[in-house]
mmCIF file of C-alpha atoms in Angstrom:
data_model
loop_
_atom_site.group_PDB
_atom_site.id
_atom_site.type_symbol
_atom_site.label_atom_id
_atom_site.label_comp_id
_atom_site.label_asym_id
_atom_site.label_seq_id
_atom_site.Cartn_x
_atom_site.Cartn_y
_atom_site.Cartn_z
ATOM 1 C CA UNK A 1 -33.316 14.550 43.473
ATOM 2 C CA UNK A 2 -32.565 15.247 39.810
ATOM 3 C CA UNK A 3 -28.845 14.993 40.494
ATOM 4 C CA UNK A 4 -29.276 11.552 42.037
ATOM 5 C CA UNK A 5 -31.374 10.478 39.053
ATOM 6 C CA UNK A 6 -28.660 11.763 36.703
ATOM 7 C CA UNK A 7 -25.919 9.922 38.595
ATOM 8 C CA UNK A 8 -27.965 6.742 38.783
ATOM 9 C CA UNK A 9 -29.041 6.649 35.090
ATOM 10 C CA UNK A 10 -26.461 8.587 33.083
ATOM 11 C CA UNK A 11 -23.161 8.176 34.928
ATOM 12 C CA UNK A 12 -22.863 4.426 34.243
ATOM 13 C CA UNK A 13 -23.211 5.142 30.526
ATOM 14 C CA UNK A 14 -20.472 7.758 30.614
ATOM 15 C CA UNK A 15 -18.131 5.716 32.771
ATOM 16 C CA UNK A 16 -18.327 2.628 30.564
ATOM 17 C CA UNK A 17 -17.113 4.558 27.515
ATOM 18 C CA UNK A 18 -13.845 3.066 26.357
ATOM 19 C CA UNK A 19 -10.885 5.197 25.434
ATOM 20 C CA UNK A 20 -8.035 4.084 23.270
ATOM 21 C CA UNK A 21 -4.776 3.538 25.124
ATOM 22 C CA UNK A 22 -1.380 4.748 23.973
ATOM 23 C CA UNK A 23 -0.305 1.161 23.248
ATOM 24 C CA UNK A 24 -3.382 0.522 21.110
ATOM 25 C CA UNK A 25 -2.901 3.837 19.296
ATOM 26 C CA UNK A 26 0.739 2.991 18.622
ATOM 27 C CA UNK A 27 -0.227 -0.423 17.237
ATOM 28 C CA UNK A 28 -2.796 1.097 14.884
ATOM 29 C CA UNK A 29 -0.287 3.786 13.877
ATOM 30 C CA UNK A 30 2.194 1.066 12.873
ATOM 31 C CA UNK A 31 -0.360 -0.329 10.429
ATOM 32 C CA UNK A 32 -1.138 3.152 9.135
ATOM 33 C CA UNK A 33 2.578 3.868 8.684
ATOM 34 C CA UNK A 34 2.966 0.721 6.594
ATOM 35 C CA UNK A 35 -0.110 1.548 4.529
ATOM 36 C CA UNK A 36 1.188 5.064 3.854
ATOM 37 C CA UNK A 37 4.680 3.836 2.946
ATOM 38 C CA UNK A 38 3.194 1.270 0.580
ATOM 39 C CA UNK A 39 1.048 3.968 -1.023
ATOM 40 C CA UNK A 40 4.123 6.176 -1.558
ATOM 41 C CA UNK A 41 5.933 3.286 -3.227
ATOM 42 C CA UNK A 42 3.002 2.470 -5.508
ATOM 43 C CA UNK A 43 2.594 6.122 -6.431
ATOM 44 C CA UNK A 44 6.269 6.294 -7.365
ATOM 45 C CA UNK A 45 6.030 3.184 -9.535
ATOM 46 C CA UNK A 46 2.812 4.359 -11.185
ATOM 47 C CA UNK A 47 4.288 7.752 -12.036
ATOM 48 C CA UNK A 48 7.439 6.203 -13.484
ATOM 49 C CA UNK A 49 5.524 3.677 -15.599
ATOM 50 C CA UNK A 50 3.145 6.334 -16.944
ATOM 51 C CA UNK A 51 6.088 8.503 -17.974
ATOM 52 C CA UNK A 52 7.886 5.534 -19.505
ATOM 53 C CA UNK A 53 4.778 4.427 -21.414
ATOM 54 C CA UNK A 54 4.306 7.935 -22.845
ATOM 55 C CA UNK A 55 7.981 8.030 -23.897
ATOM 56 C CA UNK A 56 7.621 4.582 -25.445
ATOM 57 C CA UNK A 57 4.583 5.655 -27.478
ATOM 58 C CA UNK A 58 6.411 8.767 -28.716
ATOM 59 C CA UNK A 59 9.447 6.671 -29.626
ATOM 60 C CA UNK A 60 7.330 4.216 -31.578
ATOM 61 C CA UNK A 61 5.658 7.107 -33.392
ATOM 62 C CA UNK A 62 9.175 8.363 -34.226
ATOM 63 C CA UNK A 63 8.604 11.692 -32.523
ATOM 64 C CA UNK A 64 10.949 10.829 -29.656
ATOM 65 C CA UNK A 65 14.612 10.872 -30.595
ATOM 66 C CA UNK A 66 16.182 8.738 -27.882
ATOM 67 C CA UNK A 67 15.416 5.218 -26.767
ATOM 68 C CA UNK A 68 13.119 5.428 -23.736
ATOM 69 C CA UNK A 69 14.738 4.282 -20.516
ATOM 70 C CA UNK A 70 13.212 2.779 -17.436
ATOM 71 C CA UNK A 71 14.645 2.379 -13.966
ATOM 72 C CA UNK A 72 12.509 1.012 -11.157
ATOM 73 C CA UNK A 73 12.286 3.804 -8.573
ATOM 74 C CA UNK A 74 11.684 1.417 -5.698
ATOM 75 C CA UNK A 75 14.133 0.008 -3.222
ATOM 76 C CA UNK A 76 11.927 -2.167 -1.042
ATOM 77 C CA UNK A 77 12.186 -1.589 2.664
ATOM 78 C CA UNK A 78 10.500 -4.021 5.039
ATOM 79 C CA UNK A 79 10.924 -1.873 8.156
ATOM 80 C CA UNK A 80 7.336 -0.577 8.300
ATOM 81 C CA UNK A 81 5.857 -3.953 7.417
ATOM 82 C CA UNK A 82 7.908 -5.759 10.065
ATOM 83 C CA UNK A 83 7.055 -3.150 12.669
ATOM 84 C CA UNK A 84 3.323 -3.456 11.938
ATOM 85 C CA UNK A 85 3.474 -7.247 12.055
ATOM 86 C CA UNK A 86 5.505 -7.561 15.260
ATOM 87 C CA UNK A 87 4.220 -4.728 17.441
ATOM 88 C CA UNK A 88 0.589 -5.756 17.811
ATOM 89 C CA UNK A 89 0.073 -5.145 21.509
ATOM 90 C CA UNK A 90 -3.231 -4.008 22.929
ATOM 91 C CA UNK A 91 -5.552 -5.430 20.285
ATOM 92 C CA UNK A 92 -7.938 -8.307 20.829
ATOM 93 C CA UNK A 93 -7.130 -11.522 18.964
ATOM 94 C CA UNK A 94 -9.810 -11.125 16.284
ATOM 95 C CA UNK A 95 -8.910 -7.526 15.443
ATOM 96 C CA UNK A 96 -5.191 -8.301 15.444
ATOM 97 C CA UNK A 97 -5.700 -11.314 13.161
ATOM 98 C CA UNK A 98 -7.842 -9.300 10.739
ATOM 99 C CA UNK A 99 -5.304 -6.487 10.523
ATOM 100 C CA UNK A 100 -2.417 -8.920 10.060
ATOM 101 C CA UNK A 101 -4.246 -10.823 7.322
ATOM 102 C CA UNK A 102 -5.131 -7.646 5.418
ATOM 103 C CA UNK A 103 -1.613 -6.245 5.847
ATOM 104 C CA UNK A 104 -0.107 -9.471 4.503
ATOM 105 C CA UNK A 105 -2.473 -9.286 1.530
ATOM 106 C CA UNK A 106 -1.341 -5.712 0.824
ATOM 107 C CA UNK A 107 2.304 -6.776 1.153
ATOM 108 C CA UNK A 108 1.733 -9.664 -1.256
ATOM 109 C CA UNK A 109 0.260 -7.303 -3.849
ATOM 110 C CA UNK A 110 3.191 -4.902 -3.340
ATOM 111 C CA UNK A 111 5.740 -7.673 -3.829
ATOM 112 C CA UNK A 112 4.142 -8.715 -7.128
ATOM 113 C CA UNK A 113 4.232 -5.130 -8.391
ATOM 114 C CA UNK A 114 7.806 -4.722 -7.205
ATOM 115 C CA UNK A 115 8.881 -7.838 -9.106
ATOM 116 C CA UNK A 116 7.307 -6.557 -12.346
ATOM 117 C CA UNK A 117 8.896 -3.148 -11.849
ATOM 118 C CA UNK A 118 12.293 -4.772 -11.401
ATOM 119 C CA UNK A 119 11.691 -7.073 -14.379
ATOM 120 C CA UNK A 120 11.077 -4.001 -16.554
ATOM 121 C CA UNK A 121 14.222 -2.407 -15.127
ATOM 122 C CA UNK A 122 16.286 -5.511 -15.894
ATOM 123 C CA UNK A 123 14.766 -5.715 -19.370
ATOM 124 C CA UNK A 124 16.192 -2.266 -20.068
ATOM 125 C CA UNK A 125 19.555 -2.852 -18.432
ATOM 126 C CA UNK A 126 20.069 -5.939 -20.589
ATOM 127 C CA UNK A 127 18.803 -4.042 -23.647
ATOM 128 C CA UNK A 128 16.404 -6.850 -24.535
ATOM 129 C CA UNK A 129 14.193 -4.264 -26.220
ATOM 130 C CA UNK A 130 16.557 -4.418 -29.199
ATOM 131 C CA UNK A 131 15.444 -7.970 -29.950
ATOM 132 C CA UNK A 132 11.685 -7.621 -29.542
ATOM 133 C CA UNK A 133 11.074 -3.924 -30.267
ATOM 134 C CA UNK A 134 9.708 -3.292 -26.745
ATOM 135 C CA UNK A 135 7.225 -6.188 -26.937
ATOM 136 C CA UNK A 136 8.077 -7.499 -23.473
ATOM 137 C CA UNK A 137 7.949 -3.997 -22.012
ATOM 138 C CA UNK A 138 4.397 -3.571 -23.257
ATOM 139 C CA UNK A 139 3.459 -7.009 -21.901
ATOM 140 C CA UNK A 140 4.926 -6.174 -18.484
ATOM 141 C CA UNK A 141 3.000 -2.895 -18.367
ATOM 142 C CA UNK A 142 -0.187 -4.714 -19.362
ATOM 143 C CA UNK A 143 0.410 -7.239 -16.553
ATOM 144 C CA UNK A 144 1.008 -4.414 -14.097
ATOM 145 C CA UNK A 145 -2.473 -2.898 -14.454
ATOM 146 C CA UNK A 146 -4.468 -5.710 -12.766
ATOM 147 C CA UNK A 147 -1.817 -5.960 -10.063
ATOM 148 C CA UNK A 148 -2.218 -2.255 -9.283
ATOM 149 C CA UNK A 149 -5.989 -2.732 -9.133
ATOM 150 C CA UNK A 150 -5.503 -5.656 -6.741
ATOM 151 C CA UNK A 151 -3.161 -3.545 -4.601
ATOM 152 C CA UNK A 152 -5.747 -0.764 -4.520
ATOM 153 C CA UNK A 153 -8.467 -3.165 -3.343
ATOM 154 C CA UNK A 154 -6.150 -4.556 -0.663
ATOM 155 C CA UNK A 155 -5.245 -1.075 0.512
ATOM 156 C CA UNK A 156 -8.926 -0.090 0.707
ATOM 157 C CA UNK A 157 -9.727 -3.238 2.705
ATOM 158 C CA UNK A 158 -6.895 -2.552 5.149
ATOM 159 C CA UNK A 159 -7.981 1.071 5.559
ATOM 160 C CA UNK A 160 -11.542 -0.075 6.304
ATOM 161 C CA UNK A 161 -10.286 -2.621 8.846
ATOM 162 C CA UNK A 162 -8.155 0.038 10.522
ATOM 163 C CA UNK A 163 -11.123 2.407 10.732
ATOM 164 C CA UNK A 164 -13.278 -0.356 12.207
ATOM 165 C CA UNK A 165 -10.577 -1.218 14.749
ATOM 166 C CA UNK A 166 -10.230 2.416 15.764
ATOM 167 C CA UNK A 167 -14.010 2.851 16.156
ATOM 168 C CA UNK A 168 -14.161 -0.354 18.191
ATOM 169 C CA UNK A 169 -11.475 0.898 20.562
ATOM 170 C CA UNK A 170 -13.011 4.321 21.114
#
């Protein structure tokens, strides 16, 4: 009798539990791969700018002998972004649209940072610092800070959306 009661009351609850499929997992992994690649790129840029800024301060204080150099460490690759945006199988329309929107927002923030990084690189290659005593370099670094904060917010929003999508599919 207890077994029948168990099957009648509990089994439907267990059987309706949803499990994530391999296609859905792969789709979510594509977004995670892009997020991780973007984080690696931003970490690389941040590290290079911090080092450059410290060298610039030492140079201006005359305790650094050589002219500080900057080279943007990033060579943008759209592979992970394109893969996340095109391989969206297995997700419902609302979840897919949310993830795409947040991924595009993260990409937009990354592109802005990339353009400033390359502008600083070009500034050094053309040796424009000789005319303005590193004024533009300092302005570019100052402009970079809010962009990095925006990227961080976008990355956090995408991570939260990915967690929500995963929980929804489990």
